[in-house]
């Protein structure tokens, strides 16, 4: 049995991941979120729900006990503080595998006109995400950092990845696609170990996402 802790389990990508892993034999989910009412529908049979804030150590420490993998679907201007808190709880509980979602643009890796637009739109918000990524990379944990393109909610799985150091490709990607990549890693935790991946939909290169 593999025990997976989902942090920010009411988040929009997390919902797809939970739907895919709900009822999966051999996987036990702990769904950690600030308000249980934000879960989409009923928690699946292989899940337990824990209400808590990742910045509040006690509930996080309790949820962390006995986990094999942590998938963090968090956000906010304090995402760097959240990353620190998650890492500290993982180390204390002896949990090593972490999947953490950040954003495109944290390394100024988005080229051209779209890169400029992206910086104008979210440049300031990216700073704490960059700090979070730096903290995770320095943590010594077995991490995978994901940097999705602008997120949309098409019911499709269609994505490509870029490595750290490569220019980012497309402008957008579906949340369902990012969830697919996360589910693959949860099933095969050695996949994309210590990787830091851009995720975009092939063929969406342009000046802006199509929905802007
Ligand atoms: N929107 C885009 O185009 C875009 C592009 C690239 C990357 N991203 C990033 O990708 C990530 C995942 O996206 P998403 O759409 O799934 O995000 P989302 O729906 O906003 O989910 C983020 C979750 O983080 C939770 N959270 C925030 N602070 C927390 C804390 N202290 N303790 C526990 N939970 C906390 C929120 O819970 P509450 O419901 O309690 O607030 C929320 O459910 C986010 O970091 C997002 O910023 C977004």
Coordinates of C-alpha atoms and ligand atoms in Angstrom, one line a residue:
X1 CA 0.0 0.0 0.0
X2 CA 1.3 3.4 -0.9
X3 CA 0.2 6.3 1.2
X4 CA -0.2 9.7 -0.5
X5 CA -0.7 13.0 1.2
X6 CA -2.5 15.6 -1.0
X7 CA -1.9 19.1 0.4
X8 CA -4.5 21.6 -0.9
X9 CA -6.8 18.8 -1.8
X10 CA -9.7 21.2 -2.7
X11 CA -7.5 22.8 -5.4
X12 CA -8.5 22.5 -9.0
X13 CA -5.7 20.2 -10.3
X14 CA -5.9 18.1 -7.1
X15 CA -9.6 17.4 -7.9
X16 CA -8.6 15.6 -11.1
X17 CA -5.8 13.7 -9.3
X18 CA -8.2 12.6 -6.6
X19 CA -10.8 11.5 -9.2
X20 CA -8.2 9.4 -11.0
X21 CA -6.8 7.8 -7.8
X22 CA -10.1 7.3 -6.0
X23 CA -10.7 3.6 -5.6
X24 CA -7.3 2.6 -6.9
X25 CA -6.1 -0.6 -5.2
X26 CA -2.8 -0.2 -3.4
X27 CA -3.1 3.6 -2.8
X28 CA -4.4 5.3 0.3
X29 CA -5.0 9.0 0.1
X30 CA -5.0 11.6 2.9
X31 CA -6.8 14.7 1.6
X32 CA -5.5 17.7 3.6
X33 CA -7.3 21.0 3.1
X34 CA -8.3 24.1 5.0
X35 CA -12.1 23.6 4.6
X36 CA -13.4 20.1 4.0
X37 CA -16.5 21.6 2.2
X38 CA -14.2 22.5 -0.7
X39 CA -13.8 18.9 -1.7
X40 CA -15.5 18.1 -4.9
X41 CA -18.2 15.5 -4.0
X42 CA -17.7 12.8 -1.5
X43 CA -14.1 11.7 -0.6
X44 CA -13.4 8.3 -2.3
X45 CA -13.4 5.1 -0.2
X46 CA -9.6 4.9 -0.1
X47 CA -9.3 8.5 1.3
X48 CA -9.5 10.1 4.7
X49 CA -10.0 13.8 5.0
X50 CA -7.9 16.0 7.4
X51 CA -8.8 19.7 7.8
X52 CA -5.7 21.8 8.3
X53 CA -3.4 24.6 7.1
X54 CA 0.1 23.7 6.0
X55 CA 1.4 26.7 7.9
X56 CA 0.1 25.2 11.2
X57 CA 2.5 22.5 12.2
X58 CA 0.4 20.3 14.4
X59 CA -2.2 19.2 11.9
X60 CA 0.4 18.9 9.2
X61 CA 2.6 16.8 11.4
X62 CA -0.3 14.5 12.2
X63 CA -1.2 14.1 8.5
X64 CA 2.4 13.4 7.5
X65 CA 2.8 10.3 9.7
X66 CA 3.3 7.1 7.7
X67 CA 3.1 8.8 4.3
X68 CA 5.2 7.6 1.3
X69 CA 4.7 10.6 -1.0
X70 CA 3.5 14.2 -0.6
X71 CA 1.8 16.0 -3.5
X72 CA 1.5 19.7 -2.8
X73 CA -1.2 21.6 -4.8
X74 CA -0.8 24.9 -2.9
X75 CA -0.8 28.5 -3.9
X76 CA -0.4 32.0 -2.4
X77 CA 2.0 34.8 -1.8
X78 CA 3.4 32.8 1.1
X79 CA 4.1 29.7 -1.0
X80 CA 7.7 29.9 0.0
X81 CA 6.8 29.7 3.7
X82 CA 4.4 26.9 2.9
X83 CA 7.2 25.0 1.1
X84 CA 9.5 25.4 4.2
X85 CA 6.8 24.1 6.5
X86 CA 6.0 21.1 4.3
X87 CA 9.7 20.2 4.0
X88 CA 10.2 20.5 7.8
X89 CA 7.2 18.2 8.4
X90 CA 8.5 15.7 5.8
X91 CA 11.9 15.6 7.3
X92 CA 10.5 15.1 10.8
X93 CA 8.3 12.2 9.7
X94 CA 11.0 10.7 7.4
X95 CA 9.0 11.2 4.2
X96 CA 11.2 11.8 1.1
X97 CA 9.2 12.0 -2.0
X98 CA 7.6 15.3 -2.9
X99 CA 5.7 16.6 -6.0
X100 CA 5.2 20.4 -5.8
X101 CA 3.4 22.6 -8.3
X102 CA 4.9 26.0 -9.0
X103 CA 4.4 28.0 -12.3
X104 CA 5.9 28.8 -15.6
X105 CA 8.2 31.8 -15.6
X106 CA 10.0 31.4 -12.3
X107 CA 13.4 31.1 -14.1
X108 CA 12.6 33.7 -16.8
X109 CA 12.5 30.7 -19.1
X110 CA 9.5 31.9 -21.2
X111 CA 10.8 33.3 -24.4
X112 CA 9.6 36.1 -26.7
X113 CA 6.5 38.2 -26.6
X114 CA 4.6 35.6 -24.4
X115 CA 7.5 35.7 -21.9
X116 CA 7.2 39.5 -21.7
X117 CA 3.4 39.3 -21.3
X118 CA 3.6 36.6 -18.7
X119 CA 6.1 38.7 -16.7
X120 CA 3.8 41.8 -16.9
X121 CA 0.8 39.7 -15.8
X122 CA 2.3 37.6 -13.0
X123 CA 5.9 38.7 -12.6
X124 CA 5.5 39.8 -8.9
X125 CA 3.5 36.7 -8.0
X126 CA 6.2 34.5 -9.4
X127 CA 8.8 35.6 -6.9
X128 CA 7.6 33.5 -3.9
X129 CA 7.2 30.6 -6.3
X130 CA 10.8 30.9 -7.3
X131 CA 11.9 31.0 -3.7
X132 CA 9.8 27.9 -3.0
X133 CA 11.5 26.1 -5.9
X134 CA 14.9 27.1 -4.6
X135 CA 14.1 25.9 -1.1
X136 CA 12.8 22.5 -2.4
X137 CA 15.9 22.0 -4.6
X138 CA 18.2 22.6 -1.7
X139 CA 16.2 20.4 0.7
X140 CA 17.8 17.1 -0.1
X141 CA 14.4 15.6 -0.7
X142 CA 13.4 13.5 -3.7
X143 CA 11.4 16.1 -5.4
X144 CA 9.6 16.8 -8.7
X145 CA 8.8 20.4 -9.3
X146 CA 6.2 21.2 -11.9
X147 CA 5.9 24.5 -13.8
X148 CA 2.6 24.4 -15.7
X149 CA 1.6 26.9 -18.4
X150 CA -1.5 29.0 -18.1
X151 CA -4.2 26.6 -16.8
X152 CA -7.5 25.9 -18.5
X153 CA -10.2 23.4 -17.8
X154 CA -10.7 21.5 -21.1
X155 CA -11.5 17.8 -20.6
X156 CA -8.4 16.7 -22.4
X157 CA -5.0 15.2 -21.7
X158 CA -2.4 16.6 -24.1
X159 CA 0.9 17.8 -22.9
X160 CA 4.6 17.9 -23.4
X161 CA 7.4 18.7 -20.9
X162 CA 10.5 20.8 -20.9
X163 CA 13.4 20.4 -18.5
X164 CA 14.9 23.1 -16.4
X165 CA 17.3 25.2 -18.5
X166 CA 15.3 24.7 -21.7
X167 CA 13.1 27.5 -23.0
X168 CA 9.4 27.0 -22.1
X169 CA 7.2 26.1 -25.1
X170 CA 3.4 26.6 -25.2
X171 CA 1.2 29.2 -23.5
X172 CA -1.5 26.9 -21.9
X173 CA -2.3 23.5 -20.6
X174 CA -5.3 21.7 -19.2
X175 CA -5.4 21.0 -15.4
X176 CA -6.4 17.5 -16.4
X177 CA -3.1 17.1 -18.2
X178 CA -1.0 18.3 -15.2
X179 CA -3.1 15.9 -13.1
X180 CA -2.2 13.0 -15.5
X181 CA 1.5 13.7 -15.1
X182 CA 1.1 13.8 -11.3
X183 CA -0.8 10.5 -11.3
X184 CA 1.9 8.9 -13.4
X185 CA 4.5 10.0 -10.9
X186 CA 2.4 8.7 -8.0
X187 CA 2.2 5.3 -9.6
X188 CA 5.9 5.3 -10.5
X189 CA 7.7 7.5 -7.9
X190 CA 11.1 7.0 -9.5
X191 CA 9.8 8.9 -12.6
X192 CA 11.1 12.5 -12.9
X193 CA 13.1 12.2 -9.7
X194 CA 14.9 15.5 -8.9
X195 CA 13.4 17.0 -12.0
X196 CA 12.0 20.5 -12.6
X197 CA 9.6 20.3 -15.5
X198 CA 7.7 22.8 -17.6
X199 CA 4.3 21.5 -18.7
X200 CA 2.5 22.8 -21.7
X201 CA 0.1 21.8 -24.5
X202 CA 1.9 21.1 -27.8
X203 CA 1.1 23.6 -30.5
X204 CA 0.0 26.4 -28.2
X205 CA 3.0 28.7 -28.8
X206 CA 1.9 32.3 -29.3
X207 CA 1.8 35.7 -27.8
X208 CA -0.9 34.8 -25.1
X209 CA -3.0 31.9 -24.1
X210 CA -6.0 31.4 -26.5
X211 CA -8.5 32.4 -23.7
X212 CA -6.9 35.8 -23.3
Ligands
LIG1 N1 -3.9 29.8 -13.0 C1 -2.9 29.5 -13.8 O1 -3.0 29.8 -15.0 C2 -1.6 28.9 -13.3 C3 -0.6 28.7 -14.1 C4 0.6 28.0 -13.6 C5 0.6 27.6 -12.3 N2 -0.4 27.9 -11.5 C6 -0.3 27.4 -10.1 O2 -0.6 26.0 -10.1 C7 -1.0 25.6 -8.8 C8 -2.2 24.7 -8.8 O3 -3.2 25.2 -9.6 P1 -4.8 25.0 -9.1 O4 -5.6 25.6 -10.2 O5 -5.0 23.6 -8.7 O6 -4.8 26.0 -7.8 P2 -5.9 26.2 -6.8 O7 -7.2 25.7 -7.3 O8 -5.9 27.7 -6.5 O9 -5.5 25.4 -5.5 C9 -4.6 25.8 -4.6 C10 -5.0 25.4 -3.2 O10 -4.0 25.8 -2.2 C11 -4.7 25.8 -1.0 N3 -3.9 26.5 0.0 C12 -3.4 27.7 -0.1 N4 -2.8 28.0 1.1 C13 -2.9 26.9 1.9 C14 -2.5 26.6 3.2 N5 -1.8 27.5 3.9 N6 -2.8 25.4 3.7 C15 -3.5 24.5 3.0 N7 -4.0 24.7 1.7 C16 -3.7 25.9 1.2 C17 -6.0 26.5 -1.4 O11 -6.9 26.2 -0.4 P3 -8.2 27.2 0.0 O12 -9.3 26.7 -0.9 O13 -8.4 26.9 1.4 O14 -7.8 28.6 -0.3 C18 -6.3 25.9 -2.7 O15 -7.3 24.9 -2.6 C19 -1.2 26.9 -8.0 O16 0.0 27.1 -7.2 C20 -1.3 27.9 -9.1 O17 -0.9 29.2 -8.6 C21 -1.5 28.5 -11.9

